[in-house]
Amino acid sequence: MLSFLDLKAINEQYREELIDAATRVIDSGWYIQGTELKAFESEFSTYCGTKHCIGVANGLDALTLTLRAWKELGKLKAGDEVIVPANTYIASILAITENSLVPVMVEPSERTYNLCQSNIAEAITEKTRAILAVHLYGQLAPMPQIMALAEYHGLLVLEDSAQAHGAQIQGRKAGSWGDASGFSFYPGKNLGALGDAGAITTNDDLLAKTLRALGNYGSHEKYHNLYQGMNSRLDEIQAAMLRVKLRHLDTENQHRREIASLYREKITNNYVRLPQTEDEHSHVWHLFILRSEHRAKLQEHLTNSGVQTLIHYPIPPHRQPAYKELSALKLPLTQQIHDEVISIPISPTMTIAEANRVCETVNAFEPSV
Ligand SMILES: *Cc1c(COP(=O)(O)O)cnc(C)c1O
């Protein structure tokens, strides 16, 4: 079976470097808020092109804490509306509702599965205060247009960059467009730790300072608590792992691009629709998504032929039992996307021969048999 994503093989490539980094931390005797975190924060903010990077425990916390910080700073208040794509992973929505903000779910672009300017513009009301721009599947949302719209209406922009480390438009990377950006380093992401980790990037000094306090019990100074904060920190071991992985991110993203371009050239089956992108650099192919009206049969065919697939995602957030209050929303495109998408293998360790085999297997699919 060709596995969807072989994490063991991915980390095996850097075995010696990872062991050296872990050993350095073990031998240091210092495991939280130390030199590895400081170095990673500096390296990642340089990579993204931002002034600050604040390490936190995971991607959900990165988004939740940023919205919370804007509340503490008086930029948001309970009941304010946040525009978000309806087809996102549920974490984006959880960050909004956890802060008693109101998610305004908008349909994505049929072409890119990301937010588009016209759908955002239609959803803006007098209560709208922010846009949560998700870079779904590894492709940047149309940030130049989103930032122009936000500026015109005086809205905050938070990027959800959990799937898009290194993606860029006009030479500017994910994480450097919005007022702030949340990243996840969950092991399966393009930049993955060997456990949970996350970060926020921003150019805003006051926001950065507030975030550092909120993630550390609400404290700027030990035993002095300005906010009712939480404990959300990126530990030294994970920071050390991420420093190793960051050095290889661009190479890994380039390999993903090669596989994606091979797929887009060689998959020719009329029963499947291929993903689209305007600009090669705007996509880092966290996932390679096919769409088919015959998804169940296609998945069965691929499984039977030894190709593992996953569905990202089978149920949209507004159809989850957790969000009964959103269940009456009519979002036909979002529903259709969730009914039709299927993710085929793409990874930094996949060979061209394996990718060719996936193409042949997809091309051999016939829904009637
Ligand atoms: C993975 C992911 C998150 C959450 O990150 P965690 O580190 O798992 O908490 C948020 N948003 C999107 C779009 C994601 O893919």
XYZ file of C-alpha atoms and ligand atoms in Angstrom:
384
model
C 0.000 0.000 0.000
C 1.290 3.453 -0.897
C 0.671 5.355 2.326
C -0.976 8.773 2.297
C 1.812 10.400 4.286
C 4.732 8.465 5.770
C 5.787 10.607 8.735
C 8.411 8.113 9.819
C 10.121 8.303 6.426
C 9.936 12.102 6.437
C 11.700 12.415 9.802
C 14.096 9.544 9.030
C 15.714 11.818 6.397
C 16.983 14.061 9.201
C 17.614 11.390 11.826
C 21.114 12.532 12.815
C 20.248 16.221 12.905
C 17.128 15.548 14.997
C 19.013 13.367 17.467
C 21.734 16.011 17.817
C 19.106 18.691 18.441
C 17.245 16.595 21.027
C 20.518 15.733 22.748
C 21.437 19.409 22.944
C 18.152 20.119 24.760
C 18.414 17.122 27.089
C 21.961 18.104 28.020
C 21.044 21.746 28.557
C 18.823 21.006 31.557
C 16.419 23.759 30.365
C 13.137 22.604 28.800
C 10.676 25.519 28.588
C 11.155 29.124 27.328
C 14.851 28.795 26.560
C 17.387 29.387 23.827
C 15.927 26.887 21.317
C 12.556 28.634 21.354
C 14.193 32.049 21.021
C 16.280 30.838 18.095
C 13.328 29.168 16.362
C 11.147 32.253 16.807
C 13.865 34.385 15.270
C 14.486 31.952 12.385
C 10.791 31.510 11.610
C 9.988 35.229 11.689
C 12.928 35.811 9.332
C 11.637 33.032 7.074
C 8.127 34.521 6.976
C 9.346 38.111 6.726
C 7.753 39.390 9.945
C 9.052 41.280 12.937
C 7.748 38.824 15.550
C 7.094 35.129 15.991
C 5.545 33.870 19.221
C 5.687 30.110 19.845
C 2.563 28.531 21.332
C 1.357 25.001 22.072
C -0.553 24.321 18.821
C -2.305 25.907 15.849
C -5.701 26.200 17.488
C -4.160 28.161 20.371
C -2.356 30.420 17.885
C -5.691 31.482 16.379
C -7.616 31.567 19.671
C -4.969 33.608 21.482
C -4.707 36.173 18.684
C -8.445 36.879 18.729
C -8.308 36.964 22.535
C -5.425 39.461 22.431
C -7.415 41.735 20.137
C -10.256 41.595 22.675
C -7.880 42.508 25.506
C -6.542 45.381 23.370
C -10.072 46.685 22.725
C -10.023 45.905 18.992
C -12.710 43.202 19.228
C -15.592 42.561 21.616
C -18.026 39.691 22.198
C -20.662 39.548 19.456
C -18.443 41.028 16.721
C -18.607 39.225 13.393
C -15.640 37.428 11.842
C -15.847 36.397 8.186
C -14.463 32.905 7.592
C -14.655 30.390 4.732
C -17.380 27.814 5.463
C -15.285 24.925 4.112
C -12.359 25.377 6.510
C -11.081 22.902 9.076
C -13.129 23.270 12.270
C -10.223 24.750 14.276
C -10.699 28.100 12.488
C -14.313 28.236 13.703
C -13.469 27.045 17.235
C -11.040 29.953 17.668
C -13.843 32.393 16.822
C -16.580 30.916 19.013
C -14.199 30.298 21.941
C -13.871 34.106 22.067
C -17.669 34.691 21.928
C -17.256 36.158 18.459
C -19.701 35.304 15.663
C -18.453 33.263 12.682
C -19.968 34.466 9.412
C -19.531 31.472 7.152
C -19.068 32.340 3.492
C -18.890 30.093 0.469
C -15.406 29.698 -1.034
C -14.323 30.214 -4.602
C -15.238 27.176 -6.694
C -11.819 27.385 -8.375
C -9.464 27.677 -5.410
C -11.592 26.582 -2.403
C -10.389 29.776 -0.686
C -12.160 33.014 0.196
C -12.750 35.398 -2.694
C -13.242 39.133 -2.720
C -16.864 39.163 -3.896
C -18.087 36.600 -1.344
C -16.398 38.530 1.465
C -17.796 41.872 0.276
C -21.353 40.460 0.280
C -20.986 39.220 3.850
C -19.793 42.505 5.387
C -22.285 44.108 7.820
C -21.977 46.926 10.371
C -20.944 44.259 12.921
C -18.062 42.859 10.859
C -14.709 43.472 12.549
C -12.365 40.838 11.149
C -11.615 38.381 8.358
C -10.093 34.988 9.093
C -8.311 34.214 5.816
C -7.599 30.477 5.675
C -4.956 29.281 3.188
C -6.668 25.972 2.605
C -4.795 22.936 1.270
C -1.570 24.984 1.024
C -2.749 27.731 -1.339
C -2.665 31.357 -0.247
C -6.017 33.103 -0.181
C -6.039 36.182 -2.491
C -4.284 38.357 0.098
C -3.700 41.528 -1.962
C -7.467 41.786 -2.574
C -8.387 40.754 0.975
C -6.029 43.346 2.500
C -7.435 46.075 0.227
C -10.994 45.181 1.233
C -10.042 45.055 4.920
C -8.350 48.421 4.734
C -11.359 49.989 3.018
C -13.772 48.669 5.693
C -11.403 48.978 8.675
C -11.273 45.241 9.398
C -8.610 43.156 11.119
C -7.148 40.266 9.130
C -5.985 37.042 10.778
C -4.416 34.484 8.477
C -4.846 30.785 9.221
C -1.540 29.605 7.766
C -1.643 26.111 9.308
C -1.469 24.478 5.864
C 0.623 27.012 3.965
C 4.153 27.399 5.428
C 6.250 28.993 2.690
C 3.484 29.773 0.181
C 3.891 33.225 -1.342
C 2.279 35.861 -3.529
C 4.414 38.670 -5.016
C 7.342 37.375 -2.934
C 5.452 37.786 0.349
C 4.936 34.646 2.363
C 1.962 33.264 4.276
C 2.067 34.812 7.715
C 3.298 38.215 6.530
C 0.108 39.541 4.905
C -2.430 39.920 7.688
C -2.332 41.844 10.977
C -1.346 38.480 12.427
C -1.175 34.849 11.378
C -1.614 31.531 13.157
C 0.574 28.542 12.275
C 0.305 24.903 13.283
C 3.330 22.601 13.385
C 1.250 19.458 13.901
C 3.429 16.566 12.642
C 1.598 16.174 9.321
C 1.805 19.837 8.276
C 4.393 21.037 5.728
C 6.521 22.247 8.642
C 5.821 19.601 11.265
C 7.201 19.083 14.760
C 7.489 15.660 16.392
C 4.528 16.500 18.595
C 2.190 19.474 18.982
C 3.401 23.023 18.363
C 2.202 26.305 16.892
C 3.139 29.967 16.459
C 1.823 33.416 15.683
C 3.601 35.856 13.370
C 2.950 39.607 13.346
C 4.627 42.976 12.826
C 2.617 44.538 15.673
C 4.799 45.107 18.788
C 1.904 45.554 21.209
C 0.059 42.499 19.896
C 3.242 40.416 20.218
C 3.740 41.550 23.808
C 0.116 40.811 24.704
C 0.298 37.370 23.103
C 3.445 36.481 25.057
C 1.640 37.335 28.275
C -1.641 35.581 27.387
C 0.164 32.332 26.583
C 2.057 32.487 29.845
C -0.727 32.787 32.481
C -1.408 36.397 31.510
C 1.925 37.414 32.931
C 4.570 39.765 31.481
C 6.595 39.429 34.639
C 6.787 36.353 36.855
C 4.011 36.286 39.504
C 2.420 39.500 38.172
C -0.727 38.677 36.200
C -2.275 41.308 33.985
C -4.748 38.949 32.237
C -6.596 35.723 33.007
C -4.248 33.970 30.596
C -3.558 30.372 29.752
C -0.577 28.070 29.489
C 0.259 27.681 25.810
C 3.967 27.342 25.138
C 6.200 25.769 22.516
C 8.677 23.635 24.436
C 12.424 23.437 23.855
C 12.441 19.931 22.369
C 9.829 20.827 19.744
C 11.539 24.153 19.013
C 14.801 22.243 18.429
C 13.029 19.745 16.121
C 11.431 22.627 14.192
C 14.758 24.393 13.695
C 16.022 21.266 11.904
C 12.847 20.864 9.852
C 12.713 24.562 8.873
C 16.105 24.250 7.171
C 14.571 21.695 4.782
C 11.137 23.253 4.280
C 11.812 24.928 0.929
C 13.317 21.752 -0.524
C 10.356 19.716 0.706
C 7.858 22.230 -0.683
C 9.668 22.131 -4.031
C 9.332 18.344 -4.121
C 5.606 18.683 -3.370
C 5.348 21.124 -6.304
C 7.019 18.627 -8.627
C 4.572 15.918 -7.666
C 1.636 18.315 -7.980
C 2.704 19.391 -11.452
C 3.118 15.761 -12.494
C -0.395 15.010 -11.202
C -1.859 18.024 -12.974
C -0.205 17.017 -16.219
C -0.811 13.290 -16.159
C -4.174 12.804 -14.465
C -6.585 12.945 -17.374
C -9.614 10.990 -16.142
C -12.807 12.902 -17.003
C -14.527 11.665 -13.858
C -12.202 13.697 -11.647
C -11.568 17.416 -11.359
C -8.045 18.679 -10.639
C -7.132 21.514 -8.263
C -6.280 24.874 -9.808
C -3.780 27.546 -8.933
C -3.029 30.911 -10.466
C 0.601 31.100 -9.578
C 3.006 28.272 -8.827
C 4.539 29.992 -5.793
C 1.194 30.667 -4.105
C 0.716 26.939 -3.430
C 2.781 24.577 -1.261
C 0.484 21.576 -1.823
C -0.127 20.571 1.779
C -2.865 18.441 0.246
C -3.624 17.433 -3.325
C -7.380 17.383 -3.681
C -9.342 15.715 -6.455
C -13.079 16.185 -6.822
C -15.456 13.586 -8.148
C -19.192 12.959 -8.119
C -18.203 9.313 -7.753
C -15.979 9.815 -4.726
C -16.947 6.660 -2.823
C -16.254 4.449 -5.842
C -13.046 6.312 -6.631
C -11.799 5.856 -3.082
C -12.655 2.153 -3.192
C -10.862 1.778 -6.528
C -7.733 3.500 -5.181
C -7.738 1.458 -1.970
C -8.123 -1.771 -3.922
C -5.200 -0.722 -6.112
C -2.952 -0.025 -3.116
C -3.216 3.776 -2.915
C -4.252 5.204 0.456
C -6.513 8.282 0.336
C -8.146 10.530 2.933
C -11.078 12.970 2.890
C -10.362 16.593 3.902
C -13.002 16.987 5.189
C -16.083 14.752 5.177
C -18.425 17.040 7.176
C -18.426 20.865 7.069
C -18.313 22.705 10.428
C -21.917 23.961 10.111
C -23.119 20.359 9.839
C -21.284 19.182 12.958
C -23.252 18.373 16.139
C -20.929 20.836 17.914
C -22.461 23.673 15.865
C -26.207 22.989 15.948
C -26.796 26.752 15.909
C -25.268 26.919 12.417
C -27.145 23.912 11.022
C -29.816 25.953 9.215
C -27.242 27.731 7.024
C -27.578 27.115 3.298
C -24.099 26.605 1.878
C -24.597 24.392 -1.183
C -21.097 24.768 -2.650
C -19.462 24.018 0.696
C -21.658 20.937 1.079
C -20.847 19.813 -2.463
C -17.112 20.250 -1.873
C -17.308 18.128 1.274
C -19.259 15.466 -0.631
C -16.807 15.313 -3.553
C -13.234 15.930 -2.364
C -10.657 13.191 -1.964
C -6.973 13.679 -1.099
C -4.393 11.560 -2.898
C -0.856 10.999 -1.552
C 1.618 13.877 -1.784
C 4.692 14.083 0.403
C 8.334 15.148 0.452
C 9.480 11.522 0.418
C 7.230 10.229 -2.327
C 9.116 9.140 -5.450
C 8.282 10.138 -9.025
C 7.652 6.458 -9.779
C 5.088 6.337 -6.980
C 3.439 9.504 -8.253
C 3.270 8.002 -11.754
C 1.614 4.920 -10.300
C -1.012 7.130 -8.615
C -1.693 8.831 -11.983
C -2.130 5.497 -13.745
C -4.416 4.237 -10.998
C -6.615 7.354 -11.071
C -6.718 7.260 -14.875
C -7.881 3.640 -14.809
C -10.949 4.555 -12.731
C -14.375 3.857 -14.267
C -17.418 4.520 -12.037
C -19.590 1.888 -13.720
C -17.391 -1.104 -12.891
C -4.177 21.887 11.509
C -5.020 23.100 11.384
C -5.330 23.915 12.483
C -5.050 23.519 13.897
O -3.759 23.230 14.212
P -3.424 22.287 15.477
O -1.974 22.458 15.659
O -3.825 20.896 15.109
O -4.212 22.807 16.633
C -6.011 25.088 12.250
N -6.411 25.445 11.024
C -6.169 24.676 9.937
C -6.635 25.138 8.583
C -5.478 23.469 10.083
O -5.248 22.703 9.010
